[in-house]
Coordinates of C-alpha atoms in Angstrom, one line a residue:
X1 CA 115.6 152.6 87.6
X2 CA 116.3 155.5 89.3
X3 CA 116.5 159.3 88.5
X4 CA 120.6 159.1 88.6
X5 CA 121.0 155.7 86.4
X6 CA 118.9 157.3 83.9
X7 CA 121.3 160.5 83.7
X8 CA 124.2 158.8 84.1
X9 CA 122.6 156.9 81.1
X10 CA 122.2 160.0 79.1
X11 CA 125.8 161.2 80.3
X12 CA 127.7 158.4 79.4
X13 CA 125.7 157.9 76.1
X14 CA 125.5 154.2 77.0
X15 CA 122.5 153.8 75.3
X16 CA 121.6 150.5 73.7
X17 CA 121.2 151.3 69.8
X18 CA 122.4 147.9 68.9
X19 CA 119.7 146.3 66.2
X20 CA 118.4 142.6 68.0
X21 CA 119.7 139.2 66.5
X22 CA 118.5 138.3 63.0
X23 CA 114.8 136.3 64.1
X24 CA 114.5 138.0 67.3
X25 CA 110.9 139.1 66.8
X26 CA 109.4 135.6 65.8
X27 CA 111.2 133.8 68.9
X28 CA 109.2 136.7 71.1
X29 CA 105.8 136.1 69.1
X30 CA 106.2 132.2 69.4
X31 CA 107.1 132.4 73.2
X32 CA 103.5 134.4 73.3
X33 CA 101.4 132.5 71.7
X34 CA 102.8 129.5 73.7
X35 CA 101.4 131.8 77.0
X36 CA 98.2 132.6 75.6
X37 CA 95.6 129.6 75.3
X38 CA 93.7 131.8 72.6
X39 CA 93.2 128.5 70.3
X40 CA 90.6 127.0 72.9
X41 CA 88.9 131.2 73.2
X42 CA 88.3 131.0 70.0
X43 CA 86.1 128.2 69.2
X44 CA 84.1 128.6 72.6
X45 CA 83.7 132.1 71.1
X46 CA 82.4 130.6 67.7
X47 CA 80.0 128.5 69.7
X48 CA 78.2 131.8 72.1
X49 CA 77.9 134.3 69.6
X50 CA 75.1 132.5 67.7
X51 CA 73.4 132.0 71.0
X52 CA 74.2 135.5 72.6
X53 CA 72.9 136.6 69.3
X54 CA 69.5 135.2 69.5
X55 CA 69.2 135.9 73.8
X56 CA 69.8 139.7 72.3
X57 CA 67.4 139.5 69.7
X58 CA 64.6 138.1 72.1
X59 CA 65.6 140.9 74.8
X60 CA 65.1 143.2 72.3
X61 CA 61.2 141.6 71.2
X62 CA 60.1 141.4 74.8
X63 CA 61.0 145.0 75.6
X64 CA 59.5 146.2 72.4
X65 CA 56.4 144.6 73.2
X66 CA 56.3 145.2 76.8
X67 CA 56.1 149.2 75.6
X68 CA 53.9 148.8 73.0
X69 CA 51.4 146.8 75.3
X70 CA 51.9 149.2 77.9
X71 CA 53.7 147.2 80.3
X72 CA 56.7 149.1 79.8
X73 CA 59.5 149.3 83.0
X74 CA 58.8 153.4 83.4
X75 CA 56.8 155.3 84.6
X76 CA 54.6 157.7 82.5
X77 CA 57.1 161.2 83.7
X78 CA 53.5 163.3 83.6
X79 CA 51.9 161.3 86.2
X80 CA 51.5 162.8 89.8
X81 CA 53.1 160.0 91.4
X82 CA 56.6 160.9 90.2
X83 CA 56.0 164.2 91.4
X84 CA 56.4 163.3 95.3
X85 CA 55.4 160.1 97.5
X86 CA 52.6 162.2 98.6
X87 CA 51.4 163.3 95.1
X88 CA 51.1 159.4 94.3
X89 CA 49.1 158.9 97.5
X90 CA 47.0 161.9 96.2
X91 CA 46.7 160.2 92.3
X92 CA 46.2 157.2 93.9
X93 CA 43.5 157.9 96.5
X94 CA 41.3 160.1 93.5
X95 CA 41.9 157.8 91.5
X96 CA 40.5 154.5 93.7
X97 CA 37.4 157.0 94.5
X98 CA 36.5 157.8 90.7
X99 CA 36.2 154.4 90.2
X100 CA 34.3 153.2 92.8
X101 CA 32.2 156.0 92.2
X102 CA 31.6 155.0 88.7
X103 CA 30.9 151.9 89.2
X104 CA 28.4 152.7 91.4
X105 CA 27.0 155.0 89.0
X106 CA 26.6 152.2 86.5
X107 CA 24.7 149.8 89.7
X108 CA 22.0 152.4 90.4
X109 CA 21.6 153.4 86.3
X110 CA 18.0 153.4 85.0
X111 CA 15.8 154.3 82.3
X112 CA 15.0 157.0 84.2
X113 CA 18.6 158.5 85.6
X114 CA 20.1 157.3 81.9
X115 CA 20.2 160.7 80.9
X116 CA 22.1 162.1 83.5
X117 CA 24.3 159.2 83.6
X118 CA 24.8 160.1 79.8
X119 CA 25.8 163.3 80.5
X120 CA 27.6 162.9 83.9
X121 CA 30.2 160.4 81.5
X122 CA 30.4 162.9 78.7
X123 CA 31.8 165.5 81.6
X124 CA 34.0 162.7 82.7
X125 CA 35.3 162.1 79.3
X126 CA 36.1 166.1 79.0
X127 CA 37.9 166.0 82.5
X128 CA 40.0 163.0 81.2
X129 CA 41.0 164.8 78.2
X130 CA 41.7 168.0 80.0
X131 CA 43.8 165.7 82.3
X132 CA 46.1 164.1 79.7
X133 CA 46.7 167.6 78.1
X134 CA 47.9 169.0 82.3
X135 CA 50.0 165.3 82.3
X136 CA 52.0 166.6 79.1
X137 CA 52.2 170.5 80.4
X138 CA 53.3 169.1 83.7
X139 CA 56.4 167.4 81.7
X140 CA 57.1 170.5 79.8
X141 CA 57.0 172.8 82.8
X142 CA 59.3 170.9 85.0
X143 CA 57.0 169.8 87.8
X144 CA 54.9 173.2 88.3
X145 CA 53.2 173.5 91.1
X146 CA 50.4 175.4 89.1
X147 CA 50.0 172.3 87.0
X148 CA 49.8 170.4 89.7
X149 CA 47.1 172.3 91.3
X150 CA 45.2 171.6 88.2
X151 CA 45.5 168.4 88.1
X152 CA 44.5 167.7 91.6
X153 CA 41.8 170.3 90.8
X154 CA 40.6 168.3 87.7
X155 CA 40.3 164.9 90.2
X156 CA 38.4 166.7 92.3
X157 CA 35.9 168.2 89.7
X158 CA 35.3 164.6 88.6
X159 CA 34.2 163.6 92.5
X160 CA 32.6 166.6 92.5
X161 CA 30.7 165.6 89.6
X162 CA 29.9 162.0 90.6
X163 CA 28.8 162.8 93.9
X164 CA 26.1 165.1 92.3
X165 CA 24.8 162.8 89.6
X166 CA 24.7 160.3 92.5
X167 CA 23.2 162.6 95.0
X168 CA 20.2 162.9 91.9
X169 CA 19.5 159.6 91.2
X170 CA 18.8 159.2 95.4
X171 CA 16.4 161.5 95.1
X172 CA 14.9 160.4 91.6
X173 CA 14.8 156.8 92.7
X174 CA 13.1 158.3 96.0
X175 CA 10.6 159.7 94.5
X176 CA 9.8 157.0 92.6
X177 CA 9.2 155.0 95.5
X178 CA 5.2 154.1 96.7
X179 CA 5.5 155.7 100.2
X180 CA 6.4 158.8 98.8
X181 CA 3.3 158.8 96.2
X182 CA -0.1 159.8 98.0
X183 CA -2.9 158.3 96.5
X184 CA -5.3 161.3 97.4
X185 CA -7.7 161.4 95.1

C-alpha cells in the first residue's frame, strides 16, 4: 500500500473494525499446522538430545583434562613467545641451548665435579623461579619491555652459568689427566 491509500484510509474512516466469523481462529491454526510438518521435528528431536547430550558432556571431560594435563589449546599469555615472532625465536633458541647444555652437564658429571654440578642446578633452580615470577609480572604489566629485558636477561644468566660450570669441569677433568701429572720425584 501506498502513502495516499493509507490516508485516504484514515479519511474516509473505511477501516475494517468488523469482528471475524465465529471459528475463524481455529480454521487459521488448523491450515498451520497442516503447513508445518512439526510432528516428524519432534520425535527426531526426542531421539538427538540424549545423544547431543552425552557428545557435550564428553567435550566437556576432554577439555577439562586436556588443561589439567597441560595440553590445554592456549598458550601460557606470560610466555615470550606471545610477545612477538621474534621473542619466540628468542624463548625458543635459549631454551634449546639450556637444555643441551644440561644435559651435557649431567654426561661429563663426576665424583669429583659433583659439587659444582650441585650447585650450578641449585642456581638454575633460583633462575627458574625468578623466571616464572617475570612470566606473571610480564602479564600484569601489559607486555613491558623492562620485563622482557629481564627475562631474556634471566636466559642468559643461566648460559652464562652453564658455560662456566662446564668450562670447570674441562679443566678439572684436565687436570686429572696422566700427561698433565709429572712424576718428578
Amino acid at each position: 500500500m501506498e502513502i495516499k491509500d493509507i490516508e485516504n484510509l484514515f479519511r474516509n474512516q473505511d477501516l475494517d473494525i468488523a469482528e471475524p466469523a465465529l471459528g475463524h481462529q481455529e480454521r487459521f491454526l488448523e491450515k498451520l499446522r497442516e503447513q508445518s510438518p512439526h510432528s516428524n521435528n519432534g520425535k527426531l528431536r526426542a531421539l538427538w538430545t540424549p545423544i547431543l547430550a552425552v557428545a557435550a558432556g564428553l567435550l566437556l571431560i576432554i577439555m577439562l583434562a586436556g588443561n589439567l594435563t597441560g595440553f590445554g589449546i592456549t598458550n601460557n599469555p606470560g610466555d615470550l613467545a606471545n610477545v612477538s615472532p621474534e621473542m619466540k625465536e628468542t624463548q625458543l633458541f635459549y631454551a634449546s641451548l639450556i637444555k643441551t647444555e644440561l644435559a651435557r652437564l649431567n654426561d661429563l658429571k663426576s665424583p669429583e665435579t659433583e659439587a659444582i654440578v650441585k650447585d650450578a642446578l641449585a642456581q638454575m633452580e633460583k633462575l627458574d623461579l625468578d623466571y616464572e615470577k617475570l612470566k606473571k609480572d610480564l602479564v600484569k604489566s601489559g607486555q613491558d619491555k623492562r620485563v622482557i629485558f629481564a627475562m631474556v636477561s634471566n636466559l642468559q644468566q643461566r648460559i652464562d652459568i652453564l658455560n662456566n660450570v662446564l668450562s670447570k669441569i674441562e679443566e678439572i677433568n684436565q687436570l686429572k689427566n696422566p700427561k698433565n701429572e709429572n712424576n718428578y720425584i
